Short mmCIF file of N, CA and C in Angstrom, two decimals:
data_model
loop_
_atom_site.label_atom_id
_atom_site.label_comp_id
_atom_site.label_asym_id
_atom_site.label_seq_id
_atom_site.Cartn_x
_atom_site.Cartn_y
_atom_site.Cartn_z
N UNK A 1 0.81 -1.19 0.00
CA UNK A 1 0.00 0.00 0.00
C UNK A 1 0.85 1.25 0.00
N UNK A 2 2.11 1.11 0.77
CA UNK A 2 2.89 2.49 0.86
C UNK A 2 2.86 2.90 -0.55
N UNK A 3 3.89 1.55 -1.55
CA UNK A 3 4.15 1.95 -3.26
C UNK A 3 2.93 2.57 -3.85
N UNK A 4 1.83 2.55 -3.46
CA UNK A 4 0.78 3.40 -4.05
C UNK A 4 0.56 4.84 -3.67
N UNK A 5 0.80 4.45 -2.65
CA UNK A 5 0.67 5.85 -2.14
C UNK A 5 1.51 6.96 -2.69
N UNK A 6 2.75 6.46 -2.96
CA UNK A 6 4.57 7.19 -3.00
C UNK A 6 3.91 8.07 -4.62
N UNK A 7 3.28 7.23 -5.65
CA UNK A 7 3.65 7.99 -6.86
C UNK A 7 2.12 8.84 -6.85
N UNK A 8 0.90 8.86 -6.20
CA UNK A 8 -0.21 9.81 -6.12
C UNK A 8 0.54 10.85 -5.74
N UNK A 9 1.67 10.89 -4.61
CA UNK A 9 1.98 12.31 -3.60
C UNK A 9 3.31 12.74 -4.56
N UNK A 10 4.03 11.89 -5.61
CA UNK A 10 5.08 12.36 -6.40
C UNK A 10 4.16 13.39 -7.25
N UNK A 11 3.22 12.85 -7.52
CA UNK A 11 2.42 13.38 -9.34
C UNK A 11 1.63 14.81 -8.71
N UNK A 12 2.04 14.54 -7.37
CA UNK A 12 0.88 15.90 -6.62
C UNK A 12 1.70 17.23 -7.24
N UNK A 13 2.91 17.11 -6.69
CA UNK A 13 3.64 18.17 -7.02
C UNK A 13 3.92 18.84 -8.48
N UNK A 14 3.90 17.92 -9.68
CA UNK A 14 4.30 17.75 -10.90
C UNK A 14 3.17 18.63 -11.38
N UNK A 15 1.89 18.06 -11.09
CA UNK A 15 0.85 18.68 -11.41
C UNK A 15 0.56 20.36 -11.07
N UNK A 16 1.21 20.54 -10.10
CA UNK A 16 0.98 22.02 -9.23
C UNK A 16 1.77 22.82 -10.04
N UNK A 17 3.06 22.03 -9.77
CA UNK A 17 4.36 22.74 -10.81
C UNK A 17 3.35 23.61 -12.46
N UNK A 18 2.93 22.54 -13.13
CA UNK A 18 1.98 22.57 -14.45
C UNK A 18 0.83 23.67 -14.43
N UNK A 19 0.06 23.35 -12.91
CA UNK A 19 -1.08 24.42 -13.05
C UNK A 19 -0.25 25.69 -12.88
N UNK A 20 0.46 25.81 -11.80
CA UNK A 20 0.94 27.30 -11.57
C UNK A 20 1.22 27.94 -13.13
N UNK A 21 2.11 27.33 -13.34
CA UNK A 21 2.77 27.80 -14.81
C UNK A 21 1.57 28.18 -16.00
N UNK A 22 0.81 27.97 -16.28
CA UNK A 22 -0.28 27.92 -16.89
C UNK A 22 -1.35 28.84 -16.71
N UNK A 23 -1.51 29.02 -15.05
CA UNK A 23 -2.09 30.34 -14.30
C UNK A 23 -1.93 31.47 -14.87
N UNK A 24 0.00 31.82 -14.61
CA UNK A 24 0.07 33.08 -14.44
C UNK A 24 0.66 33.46 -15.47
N UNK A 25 0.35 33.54 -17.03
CA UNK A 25 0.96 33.89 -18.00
C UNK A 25 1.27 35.69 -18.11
N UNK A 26 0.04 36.10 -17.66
CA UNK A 26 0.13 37.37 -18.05
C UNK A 26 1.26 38.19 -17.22
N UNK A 27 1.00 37.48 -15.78
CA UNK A 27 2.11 37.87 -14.69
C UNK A 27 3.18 37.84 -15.20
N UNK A 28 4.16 36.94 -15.96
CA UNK A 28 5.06 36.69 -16.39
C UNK A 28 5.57 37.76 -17.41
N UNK A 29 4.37 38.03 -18.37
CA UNK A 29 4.91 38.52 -19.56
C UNK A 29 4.83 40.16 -19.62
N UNK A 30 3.94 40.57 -18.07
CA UNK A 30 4.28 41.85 -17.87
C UNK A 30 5.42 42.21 -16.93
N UNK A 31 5.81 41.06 -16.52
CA UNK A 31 7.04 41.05 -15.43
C UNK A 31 8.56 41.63 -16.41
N UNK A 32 8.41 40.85 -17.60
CA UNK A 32 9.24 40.67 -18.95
C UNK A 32 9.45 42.03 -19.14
N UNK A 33 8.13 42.27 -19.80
CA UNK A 33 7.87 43.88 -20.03
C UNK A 33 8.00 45.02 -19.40
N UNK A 34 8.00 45.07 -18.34
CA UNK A 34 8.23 46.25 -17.46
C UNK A 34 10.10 46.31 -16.81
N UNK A 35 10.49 45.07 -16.80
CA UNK A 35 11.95 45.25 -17.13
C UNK A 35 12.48 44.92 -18.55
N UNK A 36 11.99 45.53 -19.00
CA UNK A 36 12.87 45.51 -20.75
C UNK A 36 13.43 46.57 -20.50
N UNK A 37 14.81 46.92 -20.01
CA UNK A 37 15.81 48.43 -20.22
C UNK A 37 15.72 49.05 -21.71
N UNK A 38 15.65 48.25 -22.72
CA UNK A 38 16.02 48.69 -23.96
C UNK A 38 14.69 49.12 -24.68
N UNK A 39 13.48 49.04 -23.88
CA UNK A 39 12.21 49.03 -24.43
C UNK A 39 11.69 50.72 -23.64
N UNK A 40 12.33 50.52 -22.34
CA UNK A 40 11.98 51.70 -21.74
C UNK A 40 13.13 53.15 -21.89
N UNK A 41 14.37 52.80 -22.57
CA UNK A 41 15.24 53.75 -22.96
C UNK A 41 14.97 54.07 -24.11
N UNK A 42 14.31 53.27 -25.05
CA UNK A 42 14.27 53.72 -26.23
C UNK A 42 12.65 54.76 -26.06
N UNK A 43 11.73 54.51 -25.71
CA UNK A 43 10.13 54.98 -25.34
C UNK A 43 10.68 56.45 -24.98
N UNK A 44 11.51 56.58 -23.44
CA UNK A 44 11.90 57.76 -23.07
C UNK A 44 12.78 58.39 -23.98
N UNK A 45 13.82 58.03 -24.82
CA UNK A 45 14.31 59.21 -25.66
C UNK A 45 13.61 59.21 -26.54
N UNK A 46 12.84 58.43 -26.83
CA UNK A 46 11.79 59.05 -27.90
C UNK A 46 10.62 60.25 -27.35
N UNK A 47 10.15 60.03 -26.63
CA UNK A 47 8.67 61.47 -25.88
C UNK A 47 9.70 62.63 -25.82
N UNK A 48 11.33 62.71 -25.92
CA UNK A 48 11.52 64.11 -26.21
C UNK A 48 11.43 64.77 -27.25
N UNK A 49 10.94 63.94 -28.32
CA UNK A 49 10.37 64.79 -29.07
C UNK A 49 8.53 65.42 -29.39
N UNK A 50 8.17 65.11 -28.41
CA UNK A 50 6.86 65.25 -28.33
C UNK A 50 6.60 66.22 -27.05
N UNK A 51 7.45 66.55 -26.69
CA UNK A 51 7.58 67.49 -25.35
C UNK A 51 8.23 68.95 -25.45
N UNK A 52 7.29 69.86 -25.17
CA UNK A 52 7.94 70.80 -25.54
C UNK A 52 8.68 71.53 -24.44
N UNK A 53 9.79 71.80 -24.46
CA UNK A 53 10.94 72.21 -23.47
C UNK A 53 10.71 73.09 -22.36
N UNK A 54 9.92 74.36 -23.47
CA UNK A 54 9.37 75.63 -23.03
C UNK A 54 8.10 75.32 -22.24
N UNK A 55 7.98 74.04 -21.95
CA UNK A 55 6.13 74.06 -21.00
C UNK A 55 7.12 74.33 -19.39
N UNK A 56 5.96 74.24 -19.02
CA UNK A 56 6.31 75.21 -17.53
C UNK A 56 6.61 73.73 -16.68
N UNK A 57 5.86 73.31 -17.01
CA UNK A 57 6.01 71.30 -16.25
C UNK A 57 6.00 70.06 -17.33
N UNK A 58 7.13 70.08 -18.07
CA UNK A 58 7.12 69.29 -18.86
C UNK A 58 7.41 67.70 -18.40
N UNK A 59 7.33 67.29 -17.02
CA UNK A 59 7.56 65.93 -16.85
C UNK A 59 5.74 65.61 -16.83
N UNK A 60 4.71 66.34 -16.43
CA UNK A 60 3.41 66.01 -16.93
C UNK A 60 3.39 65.31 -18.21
N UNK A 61 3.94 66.40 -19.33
CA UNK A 61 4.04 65.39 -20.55
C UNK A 61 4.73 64.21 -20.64
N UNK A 62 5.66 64.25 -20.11
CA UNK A 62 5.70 62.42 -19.66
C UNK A 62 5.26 61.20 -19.35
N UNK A 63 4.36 62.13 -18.15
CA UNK A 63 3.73 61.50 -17.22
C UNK A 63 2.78 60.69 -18.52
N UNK A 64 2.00 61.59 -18.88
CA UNK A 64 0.41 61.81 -19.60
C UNK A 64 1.13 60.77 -20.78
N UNK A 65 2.45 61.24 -21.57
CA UNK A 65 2.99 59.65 -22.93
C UNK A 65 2.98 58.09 -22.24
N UNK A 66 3.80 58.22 -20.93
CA UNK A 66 4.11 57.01 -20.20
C UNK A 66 2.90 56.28 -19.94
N UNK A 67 2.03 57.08 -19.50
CA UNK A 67 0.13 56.25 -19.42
C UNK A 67 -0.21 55.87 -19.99
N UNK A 68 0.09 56.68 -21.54
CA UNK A 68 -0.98 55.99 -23.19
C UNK A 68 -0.20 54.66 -23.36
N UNK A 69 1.33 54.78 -23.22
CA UNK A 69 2.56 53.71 -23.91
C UNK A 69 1.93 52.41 -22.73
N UNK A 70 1.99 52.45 -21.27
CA UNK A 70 0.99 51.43 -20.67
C UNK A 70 0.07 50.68 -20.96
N UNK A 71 -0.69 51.46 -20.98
CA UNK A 71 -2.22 51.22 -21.52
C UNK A 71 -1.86 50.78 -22.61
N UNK A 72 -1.35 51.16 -23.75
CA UNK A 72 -1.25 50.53 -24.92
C UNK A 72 -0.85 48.75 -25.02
N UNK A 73 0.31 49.14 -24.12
CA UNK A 73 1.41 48.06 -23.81
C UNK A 73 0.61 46.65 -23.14
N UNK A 74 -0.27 47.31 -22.27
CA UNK A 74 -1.24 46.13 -21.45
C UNK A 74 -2.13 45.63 -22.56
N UNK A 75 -2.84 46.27 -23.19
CA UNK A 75 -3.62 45.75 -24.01
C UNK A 75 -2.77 44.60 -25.27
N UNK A 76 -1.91 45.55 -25.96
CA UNK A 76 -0.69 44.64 -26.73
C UNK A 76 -0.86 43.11 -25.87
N UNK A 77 -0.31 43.19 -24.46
CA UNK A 77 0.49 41.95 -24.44
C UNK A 77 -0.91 40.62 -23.78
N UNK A 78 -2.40 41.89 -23.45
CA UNK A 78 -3.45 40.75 -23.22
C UNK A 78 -3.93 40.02 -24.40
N UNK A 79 -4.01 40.62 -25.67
CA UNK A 79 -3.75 40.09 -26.90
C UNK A 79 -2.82 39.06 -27.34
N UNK A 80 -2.14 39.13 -27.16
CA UNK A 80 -0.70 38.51 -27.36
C UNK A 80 -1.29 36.96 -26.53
N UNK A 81 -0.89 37.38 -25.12
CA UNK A 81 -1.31 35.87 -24.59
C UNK A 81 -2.92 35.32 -24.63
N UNK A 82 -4.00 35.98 -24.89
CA UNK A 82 -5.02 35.26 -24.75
C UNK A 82 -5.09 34.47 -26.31
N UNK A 83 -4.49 35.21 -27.36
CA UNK A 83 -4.51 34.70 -28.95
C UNK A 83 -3.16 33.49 -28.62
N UNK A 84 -2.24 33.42 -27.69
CA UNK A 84 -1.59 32.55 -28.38
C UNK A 84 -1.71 31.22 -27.66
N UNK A 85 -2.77 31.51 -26.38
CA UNK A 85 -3.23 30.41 -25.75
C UNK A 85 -4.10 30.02 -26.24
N UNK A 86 -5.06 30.45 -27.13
CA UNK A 86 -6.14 29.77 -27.87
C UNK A 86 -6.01 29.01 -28.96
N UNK A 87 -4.68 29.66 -29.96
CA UNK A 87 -3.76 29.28 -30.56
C UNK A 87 -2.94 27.81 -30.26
N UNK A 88 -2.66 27.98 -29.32
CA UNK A 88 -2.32 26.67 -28.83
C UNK A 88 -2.59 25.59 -28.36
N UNK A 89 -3.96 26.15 -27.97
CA UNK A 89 -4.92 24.78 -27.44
C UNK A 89 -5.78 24.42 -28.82
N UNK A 90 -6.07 24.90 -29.68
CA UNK A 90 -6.17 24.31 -31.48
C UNK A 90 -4.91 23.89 -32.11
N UNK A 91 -3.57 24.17 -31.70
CA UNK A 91 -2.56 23.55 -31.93
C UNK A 91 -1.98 22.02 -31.36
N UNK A 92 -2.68 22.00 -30.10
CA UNK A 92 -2.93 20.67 -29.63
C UNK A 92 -4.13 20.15 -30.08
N UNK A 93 -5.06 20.31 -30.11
CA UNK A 93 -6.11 19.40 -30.56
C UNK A 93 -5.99 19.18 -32.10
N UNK A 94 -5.33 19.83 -33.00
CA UNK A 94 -5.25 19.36 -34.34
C UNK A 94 -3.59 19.17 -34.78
N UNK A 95 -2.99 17.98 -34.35
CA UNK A 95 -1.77 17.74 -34.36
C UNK A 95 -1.44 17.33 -35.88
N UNK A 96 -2.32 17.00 -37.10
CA UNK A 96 -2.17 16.32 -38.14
C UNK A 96 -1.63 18.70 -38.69
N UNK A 97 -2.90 19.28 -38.14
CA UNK A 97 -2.52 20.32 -38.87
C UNK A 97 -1.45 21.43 -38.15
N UNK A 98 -1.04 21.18 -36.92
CA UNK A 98 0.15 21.25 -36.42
C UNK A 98 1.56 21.52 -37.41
N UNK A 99 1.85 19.83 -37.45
CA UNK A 99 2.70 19.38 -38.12
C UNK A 99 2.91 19.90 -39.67
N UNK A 100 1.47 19.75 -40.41
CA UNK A 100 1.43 20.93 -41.87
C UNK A 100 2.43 22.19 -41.90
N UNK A 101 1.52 22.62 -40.57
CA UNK A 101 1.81 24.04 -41.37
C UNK A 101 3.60 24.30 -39.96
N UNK A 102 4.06 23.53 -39.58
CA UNK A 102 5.14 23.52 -39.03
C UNK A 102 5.83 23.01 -40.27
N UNK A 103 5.77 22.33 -41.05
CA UNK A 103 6.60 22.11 -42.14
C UNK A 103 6.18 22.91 -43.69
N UNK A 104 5.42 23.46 -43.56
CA UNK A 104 5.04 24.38 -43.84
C UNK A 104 6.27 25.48 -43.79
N UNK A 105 6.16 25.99 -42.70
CA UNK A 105 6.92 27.29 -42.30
C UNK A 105 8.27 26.94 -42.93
N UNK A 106 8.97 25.69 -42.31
CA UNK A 106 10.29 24.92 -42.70
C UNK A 106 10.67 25.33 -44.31
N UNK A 107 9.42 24.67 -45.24
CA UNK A 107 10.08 24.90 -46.29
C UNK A 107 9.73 26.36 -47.02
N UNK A 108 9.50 27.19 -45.92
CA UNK A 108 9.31 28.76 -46.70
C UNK A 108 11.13 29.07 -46.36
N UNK A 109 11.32 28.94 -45.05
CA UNK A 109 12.68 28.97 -44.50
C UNK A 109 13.79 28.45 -45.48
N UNK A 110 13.62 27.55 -46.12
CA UNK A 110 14.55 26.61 -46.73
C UNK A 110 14.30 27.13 -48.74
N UNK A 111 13.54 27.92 -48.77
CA UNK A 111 13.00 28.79 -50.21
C UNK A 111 13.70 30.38 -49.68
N UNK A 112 13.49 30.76 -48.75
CA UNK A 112 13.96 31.95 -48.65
C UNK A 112 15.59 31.75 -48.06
N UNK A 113 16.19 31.00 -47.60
CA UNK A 113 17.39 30.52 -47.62
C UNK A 113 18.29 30.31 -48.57
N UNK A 114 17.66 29.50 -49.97
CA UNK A 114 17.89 29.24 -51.04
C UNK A 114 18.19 30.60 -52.25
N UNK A 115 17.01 31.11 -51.45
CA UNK A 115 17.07 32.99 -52.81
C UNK A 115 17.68 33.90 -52.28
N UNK A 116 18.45 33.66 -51.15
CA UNK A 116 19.74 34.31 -51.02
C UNK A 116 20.42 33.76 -51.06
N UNK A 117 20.93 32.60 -50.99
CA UNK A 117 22.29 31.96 -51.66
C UNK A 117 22.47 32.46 -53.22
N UNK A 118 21.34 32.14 -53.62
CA UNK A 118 21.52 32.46 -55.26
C UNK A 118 21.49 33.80 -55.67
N UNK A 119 21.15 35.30 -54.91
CA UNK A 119 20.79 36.17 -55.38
C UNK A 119 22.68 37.21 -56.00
N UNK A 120 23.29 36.31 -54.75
CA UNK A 120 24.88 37.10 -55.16
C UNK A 120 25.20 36.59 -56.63
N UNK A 121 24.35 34.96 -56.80
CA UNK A 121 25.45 34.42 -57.79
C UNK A 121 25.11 34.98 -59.41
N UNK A 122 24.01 35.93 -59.33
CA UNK A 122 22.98 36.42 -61.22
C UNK A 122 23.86 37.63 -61.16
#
C-alpha cells in the first residue's frame, strides 16, 4: 500500500508545478515587459520629441505619454497571450494540422534561404 501511495503524492507536485505555470501567463509577460531596459530607454528618448521644453512642467508630458505607452502596452500583451493560448490549445487538438503548417513554415525557410544563396550568384 505504501508503493501506491509514494507515486499519487510524487504526481501531486508535478501537477501544481503545471497548473501554476499555466495560471500566471500574463504575470510573467508583464514582469518581462516592465523590465525591458532597452524598451523603456528607447520609449523615453523618444517622448523628447513630443515634449515641448518651453512648458512650464514638462515631466506632466511624460507622465500623460508614459500612461498611453501602458495602456497601450497592457492591451498589446493581453492580446498577445489570450490569442496565443487559444492558438495553442487548437494547436494541440489538431496535431495532423500542427505538423502541416510547421513544415510548412520549414520549407518557406529553406525557399527563402535558397534565394539568397543564389541572389549574389545572377
Amino acid at each position: 500500500m505504501e508503493s501506491l501511495a509514494l507515486p499519487s503524492t510524487a504526481q501531486a507536485p508535478a501537477n501544481a508545478l503545471v497548473s501554476e505555470r499555466d495560471v500566471r501567463p500574463f504575470t510573467k509577460a508583464l514582469t518581462i515587459s516592465l523590465l525591458n531596459p532597452k524598451a523603456i530607454l528607447f520609449f523615453v528618448s523618444y517622448f523628447i520629441l513630443f515634449v515641448d521644453p518651453s512648458y512650464a512642467t514638462p515631466a506632466v508630458s511624460f507622465l500623460i505619454l508614459g500612461a498611453i505607452i501602458q495602456v497601450f502596452s497592457a492591451l498589446y500583451l493581453s492580446a498577445l497571450i489570450f490569442g496565443g493560448n487559444f492558438l495553442a490549445g487548437q494547436f494541440r487538438s489538431r496535431r495532423r494540422l500542427s505538423a502541416t503548417l510547421t513544415a510548412g513554415v520549414g520549407a518557406l525557410f529553406l525557399g527563402f534561404g535558397a534565394k539568397l544563396a543564389t541572389a549574389g550568384l545572377g
